[in-house]
Coordinates of N, CA, C and O in Angstrom, one line a residue:
M1 N 75.1 147.8 143.9 CA 74.2 148.9 143.9 C 74.1 149.6 142.5 O 73.0 150.0 142.1
K2 N 75.2 149.7 141.8 CA 75.2 150.3 140.5 C 74.4 149.5 139.5 O 73.6 150.1 138.7
G3 N 74.4 148.2 139.6 CA 73.7 147.3 138.7 C 72.2 147.5 139.0 O 71.4 147.5 138.1
L4 N 71.8 147.5 140.3 CA 70.4 147.6 140.6 C 69.8 149.0 140.2 O 68.7 149.1 139.7
F5 N 70.7 150.0 140.3 CA 70.3 151.4 139.9 C 70.0 151.4 138.4 O 69.0 151.9 137.9
G6 N 70.8 150.7 137.6 CA 70.7 150.7 136.2 C 69.4 149.9 135.8 O 68.7 150.2 134.9
I7 N 69.2 148.8 136.5 CA 68.0 147.9 136.2 C 66.7 148.7 136.5 O 65.7 148.6 135.8
V8 N 66.7 149.4 137.6 CA 65.5 150.1 138.0 C 65.2 151.4 137.3 O 64.1 151.6 136.8
F9 N 66.2 152.2 137.1 CA 66.0 153.5 136.6 C 66.3 153.7 135.1 O 65.7 154.6 134.4
A10 N 67.0 152.8 134.5 CA 67.3 152.9 133.0 C 66.0 152.8 132.2 O 65.9 153.6 131.3
P11 N 65.1 151.9 132.5 CA 63.9 151.8 131.7 C 63.1 153.1 131.8 O 62.5 153.6 130.9
I12 N 63.0 153.7 133.0 CA 62.3 154.9 133.2 C 62.9 156.0 132.5 O 62.3 156.8 131.8
A13 N 64.3 156.2 132.6 CA 65.0 157.2 131.9 C 64.8 157.2 130.4 O 64.8 158.2 129.7
S14 N 64.7 156.0 129.9 CA 64.6 155.8 128.4 C 63.2 156.3 127.9 O 63.1 156.6 126.7
L15 N 62.3 156.5 128.8 CA 60.9 157.0 128.4 C 60.9 158.5 128.3 O 60.0 159.1 127.7
I16 N 61.9 159.2 128.9 CA 61.9 160.6 128.9 C 62.4 161.2 127.6 O 63.4 160.7 127.1
P17 N 61.7 162.1 126.9 CA 62.1 162.6 125.6 C 63.3 163.6 125.8 O 63.1 164.8 125.7
W18 N 64.5 163.1 126.1 CA 65.6 163.9 126.4 C 65.9 164.9 125.2 O 66.3 166.0 125.5
R19 N 65.7 164.5 123.9 CA 66.0 165.4 122.8 C 65.1 166.6 122.8 O 65.5 167.7 122.3
K20 N 63.9 166.5 123.4 CA 63.1 167.7 123.5 C 63.4 168.6 124.7 O 63.3 169.8 124.7
I21 N 63.8 167.9 125.8 CA 64.2 168.7 127.0 C 65.5 169.4 126.8 O 65.7 170.6 127.1
I22 N 66.5 168.7 126.2 CA 67.8 169.2 126.0 C 68.1 169.0 124.5 O 68.8 168.1 124.1
P23 N 67.6 169.9 123.6 CA 67.7 169.6 122.2 C 69.1 169.6 121.5 O 69.3 169.0 120.5
H24 N 70.0 170.3 122.1 CA 71.3 170.5 121.4 C 72.4 169.7 122.1 O 73.6 170.2 122.1
T25 N 72.2 168.6 122.6 CA 73.2 167.7 123.2 C 73.6 166.7 122.2 O 73.2 165.6 122.3
V26 N 74.5 167.0 121.3 CA 74.9 166.1 120.3 C 76.5 166.1 120.3 O 77.1 167.2 120.5
V27 N 77.1 165.0 120.0 CA 78.5 165.0 119.9 C 78.9 165.8 118.8 O 78.3 165.8 117.7
G28 N 79.9 166.7 118.9 CA 80.3 167.6 117.9 C 80.9 166.9 116.7 O 81.4 165.9 116.7
N29 N 80.7 167.6 115.5 CA 81.3 167.1 114.3 C 82.6 167.7 114.1 O 82.8 168.9 114.1
P30 N 83.7 166.9 114.0 CA 85.0 167.4 113.9 C 85.2 168.2 112.6 O 86.1 169.0 112.4
H31 N 84.3 168.0 111.6 CA 84.4 168.7 110.3 C 83.4 169.9 110.3 O 83.2 170.5 109.3
R32 N 82.8 170.3 111.4 CA 81.9 171.4 111.5 C 82.6 172.7 111.3 O 83.5 173.0 112.1
D33 N 82.2 173.5 110.3 CA 82.8 174.8 110.1 C 81.8 175.9 110.6 O 80.9 176.2 109.9
T34 N 82.1 176.3 111.8 CA 81.2 177.3 112.4 C 81.9 178.7 112.5 O 81.5 179.5 113.3
R35 N 82.8 179.0 111.6 CA 83.4 180.3 111.6 C 82.4 181.4 111.4 O 82.6 182.5 111.9
A36 N 81.3 181.1 110.7 CA 80.3 182.1 110.5 C 79.6 182.5 111.8 O 78.9 183.6 111.8
M37 N 79.7 181.7 112.8 CA 79.1 182.1 114.1 C 80.1 182.9 114.9 O 79.8 183.7 115.8
D38 N 81.4 182.6 114.7 CA 82.5 183.2 115.5 C 82.9 184.6 115.1 O 83.3 185.4 115.9
Q39 N 82.8 184.8 113.8 CA 83.2 186.1 113.2 C 82.4 186.5 112.0 O 81.9 185.6 111.4
T40 N 82.5 187.8 111.7 CA 81.7 188.2 110.5 C 82.4 187.7 109.2 O 83.6 187.8 109.1
Q41 N 81.6 187.2 108.3 CA 82.2 186.6 107.1 C 82.0 187.7 106.0 O 81.0 188.4 105.9
Q42 N 83.0 187.8 105.2 CA 83.0 188.7 104.0 C 82.7 187.9 102.8 O 83.1 186.7 102.7
P43 N 82.0 188.5 101.8 CA 81.7 187.8 100.6 C 83.0 187.3 99.9 O 84.0 188.1 99.9
N44 N 83.0 186.2 99.4 CA 84.2 185.6 98.7 C 83.8 184.7 97.6 O 83.2 183.7 97.8
R45 N 84.2 185.1 96.4 CA 83.8 184.4 95.2 C 84.4 183.0 95.2 O 83.9 182.1 94.5
A46 N 85.5 182.8 95.9 CA 86.1 181.4 96.0 C 85.2 180.4 96.7 O 85.4 179.2 96.5
H47 N 84.2 180.9 97.4 CA 83.3 180.0 98.2 C 81.9 180.2 97.6 O 80.9 180.1 98.4
S48 N 81.8 180.4 96.3 CA 80.4 180.6 95.8 C 79.6 179.3 95.8 O 78.4 179.3 95.8
N49 N 80.2 178.1 96.0 CA 79.5 176.9 96.2 C 79.2 176.5 97.6 O 78.8 175.4 97.9
R50 N 79.5 177.4 98.6 CA 79.3 177.1 100.0 C 77.8 177.2 100.4 O 77.1 178.0 99.9
V51 N 77.4 176.2 101.2 CA 76.1 176.1 101.7 C 76.1 176.1 103.2 O 76.9 175.4 103.8
H52 N 75.3 176.9 103.9 CA 75.2 177.0 105.3 C 74.0 176.1 105.7 O 72.9 176.3 105.2
V53 N 74.2 175.2 106.6 CA 73.2 174.2 107.0 C 72.7 174.5 108.4 O 73.4 174.6 109.3
F54 N 71.3 174.6 108.5 CA 70.6 174.7 109.8 C 69.7 173.5 109.9 O 69.3 173.0 108.9
H55 N 69.4 173.1 111.1 CA 68.5 172.0 111.3 C 67.6 172.2 112.5 O 67.9 173.0 113.4
G56 N 66.4 171.7 112.4 CA 65.4 171.8 113.4 C 64.2 170.9 113.2 O 64.2 170.1 112.3
T57 N 63.2 171.1 114.0 CA 62.0 170.2 113.9 C 60.8 171.2 113.7 O 60.6 172.1 114.5
F58 N 60.0 170.8 112.7 CA 58.7 171.6 112.4 C 57.6 170.6 112.3 O 57.8 169.4 112.0
E59 N 56.4 171.1 112.6 CA 55.2 170.2 112.5 C 55.0 169.7 111.1 O 54.5 168.6 110.8
S60 N 55.3 170.6 110.1 CA 55.0 170.3 108.7 C 56.0 171.1 107.8 O 56.6 172.0 108.3
E61 N 56.0 170.7 106.5 CA 56.8 171.5 105.6 C 56.3 172.9 105.4 O 57.0 173.9 105.2
L62 N 54.9 173.0 105.6 CA 54.3 174.4 105.5 C 54.8 175.2 106.6 O 55.1 176.4 106.4
D63 N 54.9 174.7 107.8 CA 55.4 175.5 109.0 C 56.8 175.9 108.7 O 57.2 177.0 109.1
A64 N 57.7 175.0 108.2 CA 59.1 175.4 107.9 C 59.1 176.5 106.8 O 59.9 177.5 106.9
T65 N 58.2 176.4 105.8 CA 58.1 177.4 104.8 C 57.7 178.8 105.4 O 58.2 179.8 105.1
R66 N 56.7 178.7 106.3 CA 56.3 180.0 106.9 C 57.4 180.6 107.7 O 57.5 181.8 107.7
Y67 N 58.2 179.8 108.4 CA 59.3 180.3 109.2 C 60.4 180.9 108.3 O 61.0 182.0 108.6
C68 N 60.7 180.3 107.2 CA 61.9 180.6 106.4 C 61.6 181.6 105.3 O 62.5 182.4 105.0
I69 N 60.5 181.5 104.7 CA 60.2 182.2 103.4 C 59.1 183.2 103.4 O 59.1 184.2 102.8
D70 N 58.1 182.9 104.2 CA 56.9 183.7 104.2 C 57.0 184.8 105.2 O 57.1 184.6 106.4
A71 N 56.8 186.1 104.8 CA 56.8 187.2 105.7 C 55.4 187.3 106.3 O 54.4 187.1 105.6
P72 N 55.3 187.7 107.6 CA 54.0 187.8 108.2 C 53.1 188.9 107.5 O 51.9 188.8 107.5
S73 N 53.8 190.0 107.1 CA 53.1 191.1 106.4 C 54.1 191.7 105.4 O 55.3 191.4 105.5
Q74 N 53.6 192.6 104.6 CA 54.5 193.2 103.6 C 55.6 194.1 104.3 O 56.7 194.2 103.7
N75 N 55.4 194.6 105.4 CA 56.3 195.5 106.1 C 57.2 194.8 107.2 O 57.9 195.4 107.9
E76 N 57.1 193.4 107.3 CA 57.8 192.7 108.3 C 58.7 191.7 107.6 O 58.3 191.1 106.5
P77 N 59.9 191.4 108.1 CA 60.8 190.4 107.5 C 60.3 189.0 107.9 O 59.5 188.8 108.8
E78 N 60.8 188.0 107.2 CA 60.5 186.6 107.5 C 61.0 186.3 108.9 O 62.0 186.9 109.3
P79 N 60.4 185.4 109.6 CA 60.9 185.0 110.9 C 62.4 184.6 110.9 O 63.2 185.0 111.8
L80 N 62.9 183.9 109.9 CA 64.3 183.5 109.8 C 65.2 184.7 109.7 O 66.2 184.8 110.4
T81 N 64.8 185.6 108.9 CA 65.6 186.9 108.7 C 65.6 187.6 110.0 O 66.7 188.2 110.4
R82 N 64.5 187.7 110.7 CA 64.4 188.4 112.0 C 65.3 187.7 113.0 O 66.0 188.4 113.8
D83 N 65.4 186.4 113.0 CA 66.2 185.6 114.0 C 67.7 185.6 113.7 O 68.5 185.1 114.5
L84 N 68.0 186.0 112.4 CA 69.4 186.1 112.1 C 69.7 187.6 111.8 O 69.8 188.0 110.6
P85 N 69.8 188.4 112.8 CA 69.9 189.9 112.7 C 71.1 190.4 112.0 O 71.1 191.5 111.4
D86 N 72.2 189.6 112.0 CA 73.4 190.0 111.4 C 73.7 189.5 110.0 O 74.8 189.3 109.5
A87 N 72.6 189.1 109.3 CA 72.6 188.6 108.0 C 71.4 189.1 107.2 O 70.3 189.0 107.6
T88 N 71.7 189.6 106.0 CA 70.7 189.9 105.0 C 70.4 188.7 104.2 O 71.3 188.1 103.6
I89 N 69.1 188.2 104.2 CA 68.8 186.9 103.5 C 67.9 187.1 102.4 O 66.8 187.7 102.5
D90 N 68.3 186.7 101.2 CA 67.4 186.6 100.0 C 66.7 185.3 100.1 O 67.3 184.2 99.9
T91 N 65.4 185.3 100.4 CA 64.7 184.0 100.6 C 64.6 183.2 99.3 O 64.2 182.0 99.4
D92 N 64.9 183.7 98.1 CA 64.9 182.9 96.9 C 66.1 181.9 96.9 O 66.1 181.0 96.2
E93 N 67.1 182.2 97.8 CA 68.2 181.3 97.9 C 68.2 180.4 99.1 O 69.2 179.9 99.6
V94 N 67.0 180.2 99.7 CA 66.8 179.3 100.8 C 66.1 178.0 100.4 O 65.1 178.1 99.7
E95 N 66.7 176.9 100.8 CA 66.2 175.6 100.4 C 65.7 174.9 101.7 O 66.5 174.8 102.7
I96 N 64.5 174.3 101.6 CA 64.0 173.6 102.8 C 63.9 172.1 102.4 O 63.4 171.8 101.4
V97 N 64.5 171.3 103.2 CA 64.5 169.9 103.0 C 63.8 169.3 104.2 O 64.3 169.3 105.4
F98 N 62.6 168.8 104.0 CA 61.7 168.3 105.1 C 61.5 166.8 105.0 O 61.2 166.3 103.9
G99 N 61.7 166.1 106.1 CA 61.4 164.7 106.1 C 62.7 163.8 106.1 O 63.7 164.2 105.3
A100 N 62.7 162.8 106.8 CA 63.9 161.9 106.9 C 64.4 161.4 105.6 O 65.6 161.4 105.3
P101 N 63.5 160.9 104.7 CA 64.0 160.4 103.4 C 64.7 161.4 102.6 O 65.8 161.2 102.0
R102 N 64.2 162.6 102.5 CA 64.8 163.7 101.8 C 66.1 164.2 102.4 O 67.1 164.5 101.7
I103 N 66.2 164.2 103.7 CA 67.4 164.6 104.4 C 68.5 163.5 104.1 O 69.6 163.8 103.9
G104 N 68.1 162.3 104.2 CA 69.0 161.2 103.9 C 69.6 161.2 102.5 O 70.7 160.8 102.3
A105 N 68.8 161.8 101.6 CA 69.3 161.9 100.2 C 70.2 163.1 100.0 O 71.1 163.2 99.3
A106 N 69.9 164.2 100.8 CA 70.6 165.5 100.6 C 71.9 165.6 101.3 O 72.9 166.1 100.8
V107 N 72.0 165.0 102.5 CA 73.2 165.2 103.3 C 74.5 164.6 102.7 O 75.5 165.3 102.7
P108 N 74.4 163.4 102.0 CA 75.7 163.0 101.4 C 76.2 163.9 100.3 O 77.3 163.8 99.9
M109 N 75.3 164.7 99.7 CA 75.7 165.6 98.7 C 76.4 166.9 99.2 O 77.1 167.6 98.5
L110 N 76.2 167.1 100.5 CA 76.8 168.3 101.2 C 78.2 168.1 101.7 O 79.0 169.0 101.8
T111 N 78.6 166.9 102.1 CA 79.8 166.6 102.7 C 80.4 165.2 102.4 O 79.6 164.3 102.3
P112 N 81.7 165.1 102.3 CA 82.2 163.7 102.2 C 82.2 163.0 103.5 O 82.5 161.8 103.5
H113 N 81.9 163.6 104.6 CA 81.8 163.0 105.9 C 80.3 163.1 106.4 O 80.1 163.8 107.4
P114 N 79.4 162.5 105.8 CA 78.0 162.7 106.2 C 77.6 162.2 107.6 O 76.7 162.7 108.2
D115 N 78.4 161.3 108.2 CA 78.0 160.7 109.5 C 78.0 161.8 110.5 O 77.2 161.9 111.4
G116 N 79.0 162.7 110.5 CA 79.0 163.8 111.5 C 77.8 164.7 111.4 O 77.2 165.1 112.4
L117 N 77.4 165.0 110.1 CA 76.2 165.9 109.9 C 75.0 165.2 110.3 O 74.1 165.7 111.0
F118 N 74.9 163.9 110.0 CA 73.7 163.1 110.4 C 73.6 163.1 111.9 O 72.5 163.1 112.5
Q119 N 74.8 162.9 112.6 CA 74.8 162.9 114.0 C 74.3 164.2 114.6 O 73.6 164.2 115.6
Q120 N 74.7 165.4 114.0 CA 74.2 166.7 114.5 C 72.7 166.8 114.3 O 72.0 167.3 115.2
I121 N 72.2 166.4 113.1 CA 70.8 166.5 112.8 C 70.0 165.7 113.8 O 68.9 166.1 114.2
G122 N 70.5 164.5 114.1 CA 69.8 163.7 115.0 C 68.3 163.4 114.6 O 68.1 162.9 113.5
S123 N 67.4 163.6 115.5 CA 66.0 163.3 115.2 C 65.2 164.5 114.6 O 64.0 164.4 114.4
N124 N 65.9 165.6 114.3 CA 65.3 166.7 113.6 C 64.7 166.3 112.2 O 65.3 165.5 111.6
N125 N 63.6 166.9 111.8 CA 63.0 166.5 110.6 C 63.2 167.5 109.4 O 62.6 167.3 108.4
T126 N 63.9 168.6 109.7 CA 64.1 169.6 108.6 C 65.5 170.1 108.6 O 66.1 170.3 109.7
I127 N 66.1 170.3 107.4 CA 67.3 171.0 107.3 C 67.0 172.2 106.4 O 66.2 172.1 105.4
I128 N 67.6 173.3 106.7 CA 67.5 174.6 105.9 C 68.9 174.9 105.3 O 69.9 174.9 106.0
L129 N 68.9 175.1 104.0 CA 70.2 175.3 103.3 C 70.2 176.8 102.8 O 69.2 177.2 102.1
L130 N 71.2 177.5 103.2 CA 71.3 178.9 102.8 C 72.6 178.9 101.9 O 73.7 178.7 102.4
S131 N 72.4 179.2 100.6 CA 73.6 179.3 99.8 C 74.3 180.6 100.1 O 73.8 181.5 100.7
E132 N 75.6 180.7 99.6 CA 76.3 181.9 99.8 C 75.7 183.1 99.1 O 75.7 184.3 99.6
A133 N 74.9 182.9 98.1 CA 74.2 183.9 97.3 C 73.1 184.5 98.2 O 72.6 185.6 97.9
A134 N 72.6 183.8 99.2 CA 71.5 184.3 100.0 C 71.8 185.5 100.8 O 71.0 186.3 101.2
F135 N 73.1 185.8 100.9 CA 73.5 187.0 101.7 C 73.8 188.2 100.9 O 74.3 189.2 101.4
C136 N 73.4 188.1 99.6 CA 73.4 189.3 98.7 C 74.8 190.0 98.6 O 74.8 191.2 98.3
G137 N 75.8 189.3 98.8 CA 77.2 189.9 98.7 C 77.5 190.7 99.9 O 78.5 191.5 99.8
L138 N 76.8 190.7 100.9 CA 77.0 191.5 102.1 C 77.7 190.7 103.2 O 77.5 189.5 103.3
P139 N 78.4 191.3 104.1 CA 79.0 190.6 105.3 C 77.9 190.0 106.1 O 76.8 190.6 106.2
Y140 N 78.2 188.9 106.8 CA 77.1 188.3 107.6 C 77.8 187.5 108.8 O 78.9 187.1 108.7
T141 N 77.0 187.4 109.8 CA 77.3 186.5 111.0 C 76.1 185.7 111.3 O 75.0 186.2 111.3
L142 N 76.3 184.4 111.5 CA 75.2 183.5 111.7 C 75.1 183.1 113.2 O 76.1 183.2 113.9
N143 N 74.0 182.6 113.6 CA 73.8 182.1 114.9 C 72.7 181.1 114.9 O 71.9 180.9 114.0
D144 N 72.6 180.4 116.1 CA 71.4 179.5 116.2 C 70.2 180.4 116.4 O 70.3 181.5 116.9
T145 N 69.0 179.9 116.0 CA 67.8 180.7 116.2 C 66.9 179.9 117.2 O 67.3 178.8 117.6
P146 N 65.8 180.5 117.6 CA 64.9 179.7 118.5 C 64.4 178.4 117.9 O 64.1 177.5 118.7
K147 N 64.4 178.3 116.6 CA 63.8 177.1 116.0 C 64.9 176.3 115.3 O 64.6 175.1 114.9
L148 N 66.1 176.8 115.0 CA 67.1 176.1 114.2 C 68.4 176.2 114.9 O 68.8 177.1 115.6
R149 N 69.2 175.1 114.6 CA 70.6 175.1 115.1 C 71.5 175.1 113.9 O 71.3 174.4 112.9
Y150 N 72.5 175.9 114.0 CA 73.5 176.1 112.9 C 74.4 174.9 112.9 O 75.1 174.6 113.9
A151 N 74.5 174.1 111.8 CA 75.3 172.9 111.7 C 76.7 173.3 111.1 O 77.6 172.5 111.3
G152 N 76.8 174.4 110.4 CA 78.1 174.7 109.8 C 78.0 175.0 108.3 O 76.9 174.9 107.7
A153 N 79.1 175.4 107.7 CA 79.2 175.7 106.3 C 79.9 174.5 105.6 O 80.8 173.9 106.1
F154 N 79.4 174.2 104.4 CA 79.9 173.0 103.7 C 80.1 173.5 102.2 O 79.2 174.1 101.6
D155 N 81.3 173.2 101.7 CA 81.5 173.5 100.3 C 81.1 172.3 99.4 O 81.6 171.2 99.5
V156 N 80.0 172.5 98.7 CA 79.4 171.5 97.9 C 80.2 171.4 96.6 O 80.5 172.4 95.9
T157 N 80.5 170.2 96.2 CA 81.3 170.0 95.0 C 80.5 169.3 93.9 O 79.4 168.8 94.1

């Protein structure tokens, strides 16, 4: 019975876009540093080379830029800043990496264990890098946003 079930339903199940239905079902990265989600982080000069990595899927690089860097109006914050209410973000310190080839080149520079980060990113086409300087020396707490998932903090060497 189990074999027949697999033969009949496996091809049908493979056609379902599971990553869009359940987007955050990825095997965890044992090197993922998510302390910034668990507790408020204080500015620390010892971690001036730290980068916080978020990943998600956008229609284009322009859409990612609109979300992360462009404010809807002069009196409104950027959508990324609004979605991270416990962090003050200087958008000059935000880096957008769009497209699989660019992500493939950037990830090995972030961690000595790129496989775990690649596994987290999965089929997403954009990573957003926030340097420690992006928080303007103020305490911060990070979280997943409606468009991005927090992958963790990485000390770039």
